[in-house]
């Protein structure tokens, strides 16, 4: 018994089932494309190092490090050191 469009109920059921399978495949493809954890898993160490470097620069680490090195070069020559204490010759 054909309907108004000339298709039998069995043909409509087959079309619906085929459409469900296509939609299920499309949903799986979308889920795989949106899975951020899988994409970033290999890049996590690089991202962590980049964040650490950016934090160092933003916090003024470069300037503080350079001030530390430049100050030591102006202090004089170290004659002796014992633990945290040092004897400096300031000619």
Short mmCIF file of C-alpha atoms in Angstrom, two decimals, residues 5-65:
data_model
loop_
_atom_site.label_atom_id
_atom_site.label_comp_id
_atom_site.label_asym_id
_atom_site.label_seq_id
_atom_site.Cartn_x
_atom_site.Cartn_y
_atom_site.Cartn_z
CA UNK A 5 4.13 10.22 -2.09
CA UNK A 6 4.31 6.72 -3.60
CA UNK A 7 6.42 5.08 -0.84
CA UNK A 8 5.50 2.09 1.25
CA UNK A 9 5.73 2.15 5.06
CA UNK A 10 8.72 -0.21 4.85
CA UNK A 11 10.59 2.24 2.58
CA UNK A 12 9.88 5.08 5.03
CA UNK A 13 11.21 2.96 7.93
CA UNK A 14 14.38 2.17 5.96
CA UNK A 15 14.87 5.86 5.16
CA UNK A 16 14.40 6.80 8.81
CA UNK A 17 16.88 4.13 9.95
CA UNK A 18 19.46 5.28 7.37
CA UNK A 19 19.00 8.89 8.50
CA UNK A 20 19.50 7.85 12.15
CA UNK A 21 22.77 6.16 11.26
CA UNK A 22 23.98 9.22 9.35
CA UNK A 23 23.05 11.49 12.27
CA UNK A 24 24.80 9.19 14.78
CA UNK A 25 27.96 9.33 12.65
CA UNK A 26 27.75 13.12 12.42
CA UNK A 27 27.33 13.41 16.20
CA UNK A 28 30.39 11.19 16.78
CA UNK A 29 32.42 13.32 14.36
CA UNK A 30 31.36 16.48 16.19
CA UNK A 31 32.25 15.00 19.58
CA UNK A 32 35.68 14.02 18.32
CA UNK A 33 36.24 17.51 16.90
CA UNK A 34 35.23 19.24 20.13
CA UNK A 35 37.31 17.02 22.44
CA UNK A 36 39.85 19.60 23.64
CA UNK A 37 41.57 17.24 26.08
CA UNK A 38 42.69 14.92 23.32
CA UNK A 39 44.07 17.81 21.29
CA UNK A 40 45.98 19.41 24.17
CA UNK A 41 47.29 16.23 25.78
CA UNK A 42 50.44 16.16 23.62
CA UNK A 43 50.94 19.93 23.82
CA UNK A 44 50.54 20.28 27.59
CA UNK A 45 54.26 20.45 28.49
CA UNK A 46 54.84 23.14 25.86
CA UNK A 47 51.83 25.13 27.06
CA UNK A 48 52.99 24.86 30.68
CA UNK A 49 56.47 26.12 29.79
CA UNK A 50 55.03 28.98 27.78
CA UNK A 51 52.80 29.97 30.69
CA UNK A 52 55.76 29.82 33.08
CA UNK A 53 57.88 31.99 30.78
CA UNK A 54 55.09 34.50 30.29
CA UNK A 55 54.54 34.70 34.04
CA UNK A 56 58.25 35.27 34.60
CA UNK A 57 58.39 38.10 32.09
CA UNK A 58 55.17 39.72 33.27
CA UNK A 59 56.25 39.62 36.90
CA UNK A 60 59.42 41.50 36.08
CA UNK A 61 61.76 38.55 36.42
CA UNK A 62 64.12 39.73 33.73
CA UNK A 63 64.59 43.14 35.32
CA UNK A 64 65.06 41.68 38.78
CA UNK A 65 67.60 39.16 37.51
#
